[in-house]
Amino acid sequence: YFWFSSPCGHNDTKRTTKRTSDVFELTLDTEMTLSEKSKVNKFLKAAYPYGAFNTRSNKIHIFVDKKNRNKFAPKFKVDVHLQKDGAKAVDLTVDTTVSPYVFKLTAPNFFKRWGIQQSSVDITADHQIGKSLVIDANILGGLHLEAKRGDTAKNGRDVSLLVKKRVQCSKSLGLQRRSTMPMNQFIIHDN
């Protein structure tokens, strides 16, 4: 627990940590008030593209499952919720403890500044280790990516890649590689 007060404002931070051989978990809750008369407030108004604030709250939760892993790292979940003057500034969720994996970002001020019309960026990734990866995202009009790998009847490998963009008329590009001894075959589909 941490608290400070100054002529600039005050900050109240609560932190809890759990660390075992199975789990790492961190929760951080912060409440901050910034005086309009402070030099920090004046600096933010002048130099920070998203402006100053009177109150800000942050809630961050990080969970790492040390016992269960995907191909590259332990499974984890991160939740971040930031509010500025009572309005949502950022919501972020990244979760590899579920299937499909989830990535979701909502940041209204950031999106507006960068001309992003959608309310959130949503990505799911269904990873079947050694077999397939399917990613769906609502960016660039909607994207769908599929990569699959499997064995053929002749002791070779089939690898296929499909990329689709979801617009009014769906456009897709597929690439398939067949490796059977002694010949490799590439097949490209465009529709």
Coordinates of N, CA and C in Angstrom, one line a residue:
Y1 N 0.9 -1.2 0.0 CA 0.0 0.0 0.0 C 0.9 1.2 0.0
F2 N 0.6 2.2 -0.9 CA 1.4 3.4 -1.0 C 0.5 4.6 -1.2
W3 N 0.7 5.7 -0.5 CA -0.1 6.9 -0.6 C 0.8 8.1 -0.4
F4 N 0.6 9.1 -1.3 CA 1.3 10.3 -1.1 C 0.4 11.5 -1.4
S5 N 0.7 12.7 -0.8 CA 0.0 13.9 -1.1 C 1.0 15.0 -1.2
S6 N 0.7 15.9 -2.2 CA 1.5 17.1 -2.4 C 0.7 18.2 -2.9
P7 N 1.3 19.4 -3.1 CA 0.5 20.5 -3.7 C 0.0 20.1 -5.1
C8 N 0.6 19.1 -5.8 CA 0.2 18.7 -7.1 C -1.1 17.9 -7.0
G9 N -1.3 17.2 -6.0 CA -2.5 16.3 -5.9 C -2.1 15.1 -4.9
H10 N -2.8 14.0 -5.1 CA -2.5 12.8 -4.3 C -2.6 11.6 -5.1
N11 N -1.9 10.5 -4.6 CA -1.9 9.2 -5.2 C -2.1 8.2 -4.2
D12 N -3.0 7.3 -4.4 CA -3.3 6.2 -3.5 C -3.1 4.9 -4.3
T13 N -2.2 4.0 -4.0 CA -1.9 2.8 -4.7 C -1.9 1.6 -3.8
K14 N -2.7 0.6 -4.2 CA -2.8 -0.7 -3.5 C -2.2 -1.8 -4.4
R15 N -1.3 -2.5 -3.8 CA -0.7 -3.6 -4.6 C -0.7 -4.9 -3.8
T16 N -1.2 -6.0 -4.5 CA -1.1 -7.3 -3.9 C -0.4 -8.2 -4.9
T17 N 0.5 -9.1 -4.3 CA 1.3 -10.0 -5.1 C 1.2 -11.4 -4.5
K18 N 0.9 -12.4 -5.4 CA 1.0 -13.8 -5.0 C 2.0 -14.5 -5.8
R19 N 2.9 -15.1 -5.2 CA 4.0 -15.8 -5.9 C 4.2 -17.1 -5.3
T20 N 3.9 -18.2 -6.1 CA 4.1 -19.6 -5.6 C 4.9 -20.3 -6.8
S21 N 5.1 -21.6 -6.6 CA 5.7 -22.3 -7.7 C 4.8 -22.6 -8.8
D22 N 3.5 -22.4 -8.6 CA 2.4 -22.6 -9.6 C 2.0 -21.4 -10.3
V23 N 2.0 -20.2 -9.5 CA 1.3 -19.0 -10.0 C 2.0 -17.8 -9.6
F24 N 2.0 -16.8 -10.5 CA 2.4 -15.4 -10.2 C 1.1 -14.6 -10.5
E25 N 0.8 -13.7 -9.5 CA -0.4 -12.9 -9.6 C -0.1 -11.5 -9.0
L26 N -0.4 -10.5 -9.8 CA -0.2 -9.1 -9.3 C -1.5 -8.3 -9.6
T27 N -1.9 -7.6 -8.6 CA -3.0 -6.7 -8.7 C -2.6 -5.3 -8.3
L28 N -2.8 -4.3 -9.1 CA -2.4 -2.9 -8.8 C -3.6 -2.0 -9.0
D29 N -4.0 -1.3 -8.0 CA -5.1 -0.3 -8.0 C -4.6 1.0 -7.7
T30 N -4.8 2.0 -8.5 CA -4.2 3.3 -8.3 C -5.3 4.4 -8.5
E31 N -5.4 5.3 -7.6 CA -6.3 6.4 -7.7 C -5.4 7.7 -7.6
M32 N -5.6 8.6 -8.5 CA -4.7 9.8 -8.5 C -5.6 11.0 -8.8
T33 N -5.3 12.0 -8.0 CA -5.9 13.3 -8.2 C -4.8 14.3 -8.5
L34 N -5.1 15.2 -9.5 CA -4.1 16.1 -9.9 C -4.7 17.5 -9.9
S35 N -4.0 18.4 -9.2 CA -4.5 19.8 -9.0 C -4.4 20.5 -10.3
E36 N -5.4 21.3 -10.7 CA -5.4 22.1 -11.9 C -4.3 23.2 -11.9
K37 N -3.9 23.5 -10.7 CA -2.9 24.6 -10.5 C -1.4 24.0 -10.5
S38 N -1.3 22.7 -10.6 CA 0.1 22.2 -10.6 C 0.8 22.3 -11.9
K39 N 2.1 22.3 -11.8 CA 3.0 22.4 -13.0 C 2.8 21.1 -13.8
V40 N 2.5 20.0 -13.2 CA 2.3 18.8 -14.0 C 1.1 18.9 -14.8
N41 N 0.0 19.4 -14.3 CA -1.2 19.6 -15.0 C -1.0 20.6 -16.2
K42 N -0.3 21.7 -16.0 CA 0.0 22.6 -17.0 C 0.9 22.0 -18.1
F43 N 1.8 21.2 -17.7 CA 2.7 20.5 -18.7 C 1.8 19.6 -19.5
L44 N 1.0 18.8 -18.9 CA 0.2 17.8 -19.7 C -0.8 18.5 -20.6
K45 N -1.4 19.6 -20.2 CA -2.2 20.4 -21.1 C -1.5 20.9 -22.3
A46 N -0.2 21.3 -22.1 CA 0.6 21.9 -23.2 C 1.2 20.9 -24.1
A47 N 1.7 19.7 -23.5 CA 2.6 18.8 -24.3 C 2.0 17.5 -24.6
Y48 N 1.0 17.0 -23.8 CA 0.5 15.6 -23.9 C -0.7 15.6 -24.9
P49 N -0.7 14.8 -25.9 CA -1.7 14.9 -26.9 C -3.1 14.6 -26.4
Y50 N -3.2 13.8 -25.3 CA -4.5 13.5 -24.7 C -5.0 14.4 -23.6
G51 N -4.2 15.4 -23.3 CA -4.6 16.4 -22.3 C -4.3 16.0 -20.9
A52 N -4.6 16.9 -20.0 CA -4.4 16.7 -18.5 C -5.7 16.0 -18.0
F53 N -5.6 15.7 -16.7 CA -6.7 15.1 -16.0 C -6.8 15.7 -14.6
N54 N -8.0 15.6 -14.0 CA -8.2 15.9 -12.6 C -8.1 14.6 -11.8
T55 N -8.8 13.5 -12.2 CA -8.7 12.3 -11.5 C -8.4 11.2 -12.5
R56 N -7.6 10.2 -12.1 CA -7.3 9.0 -12.9 C -7.3 7.8 -12.0
S57 N -7.8 6.7 -12.5 CA -7.7 5.4 -11.8 C -7.2 4.3 -12.7
N58 N -6.4 3.5 -12.2 CA -5.8 2.4 -13.0 C -6.1 1.1 -12.2
K59 N -6.6 0.1 -12.9 CA -6.7 -1.2 -12.3 C -6.0 -2.2 -13.2
I60 N -5.0 -2.8 -12.7 CA -4.2 -3.8 -13.5 C -4.1 -5.1 -12.8
H61 N -4.4 -6.2 -13.5 CA -4.3 -7.5 -12.9 C -3.5 -8.4 -13.9
I62 N -2.5 -9.0 -13.4 CA -1.6 -9.9 -14.2 C -1.6 -11.3 -13.5
F63 N -1.9 -12.3 -14.3 CA -1.9 -13.7 -13.8 C -1.1 -14.6 -14.7
V64 N -0.1 -15.3 -14.1 CA 0.7 -16.2 -14.9 C 0.6 -17.6 -14.3
D65 N 0.2 -18.5 -15.1 CA 0.1 -19.9 -14.7 C 1.4 -20.6 -15.1
K66 N 2.2 -20.8 -14.1 CA 3.6 -21.3 -14.3 C 3.6 -22.8 -14.7
K67 N 2.5 -23.5 -14.3 CA 2.5 -25.0 -14.6 C 2.0 -25.3 -16.0
N68 N 1.2 -24.5 -16.6 CA 0.6 -24.8 -17.9 C 1.2 -23.8 -18.9
R69 N 1.7 -24.3 -20.0 CA 2.4 -23.5 -21.0 C 1.7 -23.7 -22.4
N70 N 1.9 -22.7 -23.3 CA 1.7 -23.0 -24.7 C 3.0 -23.3 -25.3
K71 N 3.2 -23.2 -26.6 CA 4.4 -23.5 -27.2 C 5.6 -22.7 -26.8
F72 N 5.4 -21.4 -26.5 CA 6.5 -20.5 -26.2 C 6.6 -19.9 -24.8
A73 N 5.5 -19.9 -24.0 CA 5.6 -19.3 -22.7 C 4.5 -19.9 -21.8
P74 N 4.6 -19.5 -20.5 CA 3.5 -20.0 -19.6 C 2.2 -19.3 -20.0
K75 N 1.1 -19.9 -19.7 CA -0.2 -19.3 -20.0 C -0.4 -18.1 -19.0
F76 N -1.0 -17.0 -19.5 CA -1.2 -15.8 -18.7 C -2.4 -15.1 -19.1
K77 N -2.8 -14.1 -18.2 CA -3.9 -13.2 -18.5 C -3.5 -11.9 -17.9
V78 N -3.8 -10.8 -18.7 CA -3.5 -9.4 -18.3 C -4.8 -8.7 -18.5
D79 N -5.3 -7.9 -17.5 CA -6.4 -7.0 -17.6 C -6.0 -5.7 -17.2
V80 N -6.2 -4.7 -18.0 CA -5.9 -3.3 -17.7 C -7.1 -2.4 -17.9
H81 N -7.5 -1.6 -16.9 CA -8.6 -0.7 -17.0 C -8.2 0.6 -16.5
L82 N -8.1 1.6 -17.4 CA -7.7 3.0 -17.0 C -8.9 3.9 -17.3
Q83 N -9.2 4.8 -16.3 CA -10.2 5.8 -16.4 C -9.5 7.2 -16.2
K84 N -10.0 8.2 -16.9 CA -9.5 9.5 -16.8 C -10.8 10.4 -16.6
D85 N -10.9 11.1 -15.5 CA -12.0 11.9 -15.1 C -13.3 11.2 -15.3
G86 N -13.3 9.9 -14.9 CA -14.6 9.1 -14.9 C -14.9 8.5 -16.2
A87 N -14.2 8.8 -17.3 CA -14.4 8.2 -18.6 C -13.4 7.1 -18.9
K88 N -13.8 6.1 -19.6 CA -12.9 5.0 -20.0 C -11.8 5.6 -20.9
A89 N -10.6 5.3 -20.5 CA -9.4 5.7 -21.4 C -8.9 4.5 -22.1
V90 N -8.7 3.4 -21.4 CA -8.1 2.2 -22.0 C -8.7 1.0 -21.2
D91 N -9.1 0.0 -22.0 CA -9.4 -1.4 -21.5 C -8.7 -2.3 -22.4
L92 N -7.9 -3.2 -21.7 CA -7.1 -4.1 -22.4 C -7.2 -5.5 -21.8
T93 N -7.4 -6.5 -22.6 CA -7.4 -7.9 -22.1 C -6.6 -8.7 -23.0
V94 N -5.6 -9.5 -22.5 CA -4.9 -10.4 -23.2 C -4.9 -11.7 -22.4
D95 N -5.4 -12.8 -23.0 CA -5.7 -14.0 -22.3 C -5.3 -15.3 -23.1
T96 N -4.3 -16.0 -22.6 CA -3.9 -17.2 -23.2 C -4.3 -18.4 -22.4
T97 N -5.0 -18.2 -21.3 CA -5.5 -19.3 -20.4 C -6.8 -19.9 -21.0
V98 N -7.4 -19.3 -22.0 CA -8.6 -19.8 -22.6 C -8.3 -20.2 -24.1
S99 N -9.2 -20.9 -24.7 CA -9.0 -21.3 -26.1 C -10.3 -20.9 -26.8
P100 N -10.3 -20.1 -27.8 CA -9.1 -19.4 -28.4 C -8.5 -18.3 -27.5
Y101 N -7.3 -18.0 -27.7 CA -6.6 -16.9 -27.0 C -7.4 -15.6 -27.4
V102 N -7.4 -14.6 -26.5 CA -8.1 -13.4 -26.7 C -7.2 -12.2 -26.5
F103 N -7.3 -11.2 -27.4 CA -6.7 -9.9 -27.3 C -7.8 -8.9 -27.6
K104 N -8.1 -8.0 -26.7 CA -9.1 -7.0 -26.9 C -8.6 -5.7 -26.4
L105 N -8.6 -4.6 -27.2 CA -8.2 -3.3 -26.8 C -9.3 -2.3 -27.1
T106 N -9.7 -1.5 -26.1 CA -10.6 -0.4 -26.3 C -9.9 0.8 -25.8
A107 N -9.7 1.8 -26.6 CA -9.0 3.1 -26.2 C -9.6 4.2 -27.0
P108 N -10.8 4.8 -26.6 CA -11.5 5.7 -27.4 C -10.7 7.0 -27.8
N109 N -9.9 7.6 -26.9 CA -9.2 8.8 -27.3 C -8.1 8.4 -28.2
F110 N -7.4 7.3 -28.0 CA -6.3 6.9 -28.9 C -6.9 6.6 -30.3
F111 N -8.0 5.9 -30.4 CA -8.6 5.5 -31.6 C -9.0 6.8 -32.4
K112 N -9.7 7.7 -31.7 CA -10.1 8.9 -32.3 C -8.9 9.7 -32.9
R113 N -7.9 9.8 -32.1 CA -6.7 10.6 -32.6 C -6.1 10.0 -33.8
W114 N -6.1 8.7 -33.9 CA -5.5 8.0 -35.0 C -6.4 7.6 -36.1
G115 N -7.7 8.1 -36.0 CA -8.7 7.9 -37.1 C -9.2 6.4 -37.2
I116 N -9.2 5.7 -36.1 CA -9.7 4.3 -36.1 C -11.2 4.4 -35.8
Q117 N -12.0 3.9 -36.7 CA -13.4 4.1 -36.6 C -14.1 3.1 -35.7
Q118 N -13.5 1.9 -35.5 CA -14.1 0.9 -34.6 C -14.0 1.2 -33.2
S119 N -14.8 0.6 -32.4 CA -14.8 0.9 -30.9 C -13.7 0.1 -30.2
S120 N -13.3 -1.1 -30.8 CA -12.3 -1.9 -30.2 C -11.5 -2.7 -31.2
V121 N -10.4 -3.2 -30.8 CA -9.6 -4.1 -31.7 C -9.8 -5.5 -31.0
D122 N -10.3 -6.4 -31.7 CA -10.6 -7.8 -31.1 C -9.9 -8.8 -32.0
I123 N -9.1 -9.6 -31.3 CA -8.3 -10.7 -32.0 C -8.5 -11.9 -31.2
T124 N -8.8 -13.0 -31.9 CA -8.8 -14.4 -31.3 C -7.8 -15.2 -32.0
A125 N -7.1 -16.1 -31.3 CA -6.1 -17.0 -31.9 C -6.4 -18.4 -31.4
D126 N -6.8 -19.3 -32.2 CA -7.0 -20.7 -31.8 C -5.8 -21.5 -32.3
H127 N -4.9 -21.9 -31.3 CA -3.7 -22.5 -31.6 C -3.7 -24.0 -31.1
Q128 N -3.8 -24.9 -32.1 CA -3.7 -26.3 -31.8 C -2.2 -26.7 -32.1
I129 N -1.4 -26.8 -31.1 CA 0.1 -27.0 -31.2 C 0.4 -28.1 -32.2
G130 N 1.2 -27.9 -33.2 CA 1.6 -28.9 -34.1 C 0.6 -29.2 -35.2
K131 N -0.6 -28.6 -35.2 CA -1.6 -28.9 -36.1 C -2.1 -27.6 -36.9
S132 N -2.5 -26.6 -36.1 CA -3.2 -25.5 -36.8 C -3.1 -24.2 -36.0
L133 N -3.3 -23.1 -36.7 CA -3.4 -21.8 -36.0 C -4.4 -21.0 -36.8
V134 N -5.5 -20.6 -36.2 CA -6.6 -19.8 -36.8 C -6.7 -18.5 -36.0
I135 N -6.5 -17.4 -36.8 CA -6.6 -16.0 -36.2 C -7.7 -15.3 -36.9
D136 N -8.6 -14.7 -36.1 CA -9.6 -13.8 -36.6 C -9.4 -12.4 -35.9
A137 N -9.5 -11.4 -36.7 CA -9.3 -10.0 -36.2 C -10.3 -9.1 -36.9
N138 N -10.7 -8.1 -36.1 CA -11.7 -7.1 -36.7 C -11.0 -5.9 -37.2
I139 N -9.7 -6.0 -37.6 CA -8.9 -4.9 -38.1 C -8.9 -4.9 -39.6
L140 N -8.7 -3.8 -40.3 CA -8.6 -3.7 -41.7 C -9.8 -4.3 -42.4
G141 N -11.0 -4.1 -41.9 CA -12.2 -4.6 -42.4 C -12.5 -6.1 -42.1
G142 N -11.7 -6.7 -41.3 CA -11.9 -8.0 -40.8 C -10.9 -9.0 -41.5
L143 N -10.0 -9.6 -40.8 CA -9.1 -10.6 -41.3 C -9.3 -12.0 -40.7
H144 N -9.0 -13.0 -41.5 CA -9.1 -14.4 -41.1 C -7.9 -15.0 -41.7
L145 N -7.1 -15.7 -40.8 CA -5.9 -16.4 -41.2 C -5.9 -17.8 -40.7
E146 N -5.7 -18.8 -41.5 CA -5.6 -20.2 -41.1 C -4.3 -20.8 -41.6
A147 N -3.6 -21.4 -40.8 CA -2.4 -22.2 -41.1 C -2.6 -23.6 -40.6
K148 N -2.5 -24.6 -41.5 CA -2.7 -26.0 -41.0 C -1.5 -26.8 -41.5
R149 N -1.2 -27.9 -40.7 CA -0.2 -28.8 -41.1 C -0.7 -30.2 -40.8
G150 N -0.4 -31.1 -41.7 CA -0.7 -32.5 -41.4 C 0.1 -33.4 -42.3
D151 N 0.0 -34.7 -42.0 CA 0.7 -35.7 -42.8 C -0.1 -36.2 -44.0
T152 N 0.6 -36.6 -45.0 CA 0.0 -37.2 -46.2 C 0.1 -38.7 -46.1
A153 N -0.6 -39.3 -47.0 CA -0.6 -40.8 -47.1 C 0.8 -41.3 -47.5
K154 N 1.6 -40.5 -48.2 CA 2.9 -40.9 -48.7 C 4.0 -40.4 -47.8
N155 N 3.8 -40.3 -46.5 CA 4.8 -39.9 -45.5 C 5.4 -38.5 -45.8
G156 N 4.6 -37.7 -46.4 CA 5.0 -36.3 -46.6 C 4.2 -35.4 -45.6
R157 N 4.3 -34.1 -45.9 CA 3.5 -33.1 -45.1 C 2.7 -32.2 -46.0
D158 N 1.5 -32.0 -45.5 CA 0.6 -31.0 -46.1 C 0.6 -29.7 -45.3
V159 N 0.9 -28.6 -45.9 CA 0.9 -27.3 -45.2 C 0.0 -26.4 -46.0
S160 N -1.0 -25.8 -45.3 CA -1.8 -24.9 -46.1 C -2.0 -23.6 -45.3
L161 N -2.1 -22.5 -46.0 CA -2.2 -21.2 -45.5 C -3.4 -20.5 -46.2
L162 N -4.3 -20.0 -45.5 CA -5.5 -19.3 -46.0 C -5.6 -17.9 -45.4
V163 N -5.7 -16.9 -46.2 CA -5.8 -15.5 -45.7 C -7.1 -14.9 -46.3
K164 N -8.0 -14.5 -45.5 CA -9.2 -13.8 -46.0 C -9.4 -12.5 -45.4
K165 N -9.9 -11.6 -46.3 CA -10.3 -10.2 -45.8 C -11.8 -10.2 -45.9
R166 N -12.4 -9.8 -44.8 CA -13.9 -9.8 -44.8 C -14.3 -8.4 -45.2
V167 N -14.8 -8.2 -46.4 CA -15.4 -7.0 -46.9 C -16.7 -7.4 -47.5
Q168 N -17.4 -6.5 -48.2 CA -18.6 -6.9 -48.8 C -18.5 -8.1 -49.8
C169 N -17.5 -8.0 -50.6 CA -17.2 -9.2 -51.5 C -15.9 -9.8 -50.9
S170 N -16.1 -11.0 -50.4 CA -15.0 -11.7 -49.7 C -13.9 -12.0 -50.6
K171 N -12.6 -11.7 -50.3 CA -11.5 -12.0 -51.1 C -10.6 -12.8 -50.3
S172 N -10.1 -13.9 -50.9 CA -9.2 -14.8 -50.1 C -8.0 -15.2 -51.0
L173 N -7.0 -15.6 -50.3 CA -5.8 -16.1 -51.0 C -5.3 -17.3 -50.2
G174 N -5.1 -18.4 -50.9 CA -4.7 -19.6 -50.2 C -3.4 -20.2 -50.8
L175 N -2.6 -20.7 -50.0 CA -1.3 -21.3 -50.4 C -1.3 -22.7 -49.8
Q176 N -1.0 -23.7 -50.6 CA -0.9 -25.0 -50.1 C 0.4 -25.6 -50.5
R177 N 1.1 -26.2 -49.7 CA 2.4 -26.9 -50.0 C 2.3 -28.4 -49.7
R178 N 2.5 -29.2 -50.6 CA 2.5 -30.6 -50.4 C 3.9 -31.1 -50.6
S179 N 4.4 -31.8 -49.6 CA 5.7 -32.4 -49.8 C 5.6 -33.9 -49.7
T180 N 5.8 -34.5 -50.8 CA 5.8 -36.0 -50.8 C 7.1 -36.3 -51.6
M181 N 7.8 -37.2 -51.0 CA 9.1 -37.6 -51.6 C 8.9 -38.2 -53.0
P182 N 9.6 -37.8 -54.0 CA 10.6 -36.8 -54.1 C 10.2 -35.4 -54.6
M183 N 8.9 -35.1 -54.6 CA 8.4 -34.0 -55.3 C 7.6 -33.0 -54.3
N184 N 7.9 -31.7 -54.5 CA 7.1 -30.7 -53.7 C 6.2 -30.0 -54.6
Q185 N 5.0 -29.7 -54.1 CA 3.9 -29.1 -54.9 C 3.4 -27.9 -54.2
F186 N 3.3 -26.7 -54.9 CA 2.7 -25.5 -54.3 C 1.4 -25.3 -55.1
I187 N 0.3 -25.0 -54.4 CA -0.9 -24.7 -55.1 C -1.4 -23.4 -54.5
I188 N -1.7 -22.4 -55.4 CA -2.2 -21.1 -55.0 C -3.6 -21.0 -55.4
H189 N -4.5 -20.6 -54.5 CA -5.9 -20.4 -54.8 C -6.2 -18.9 -54.6
D190 N -6.9 -18.2 -55.5 CA -7.3 -16.9 -55.4 C -8.7 -16.7 -55.8
N191 N -9.6 -16.4 -54.9 CA -11.0 -16.2 -55.3 C -11.6 -14.9 -54.8

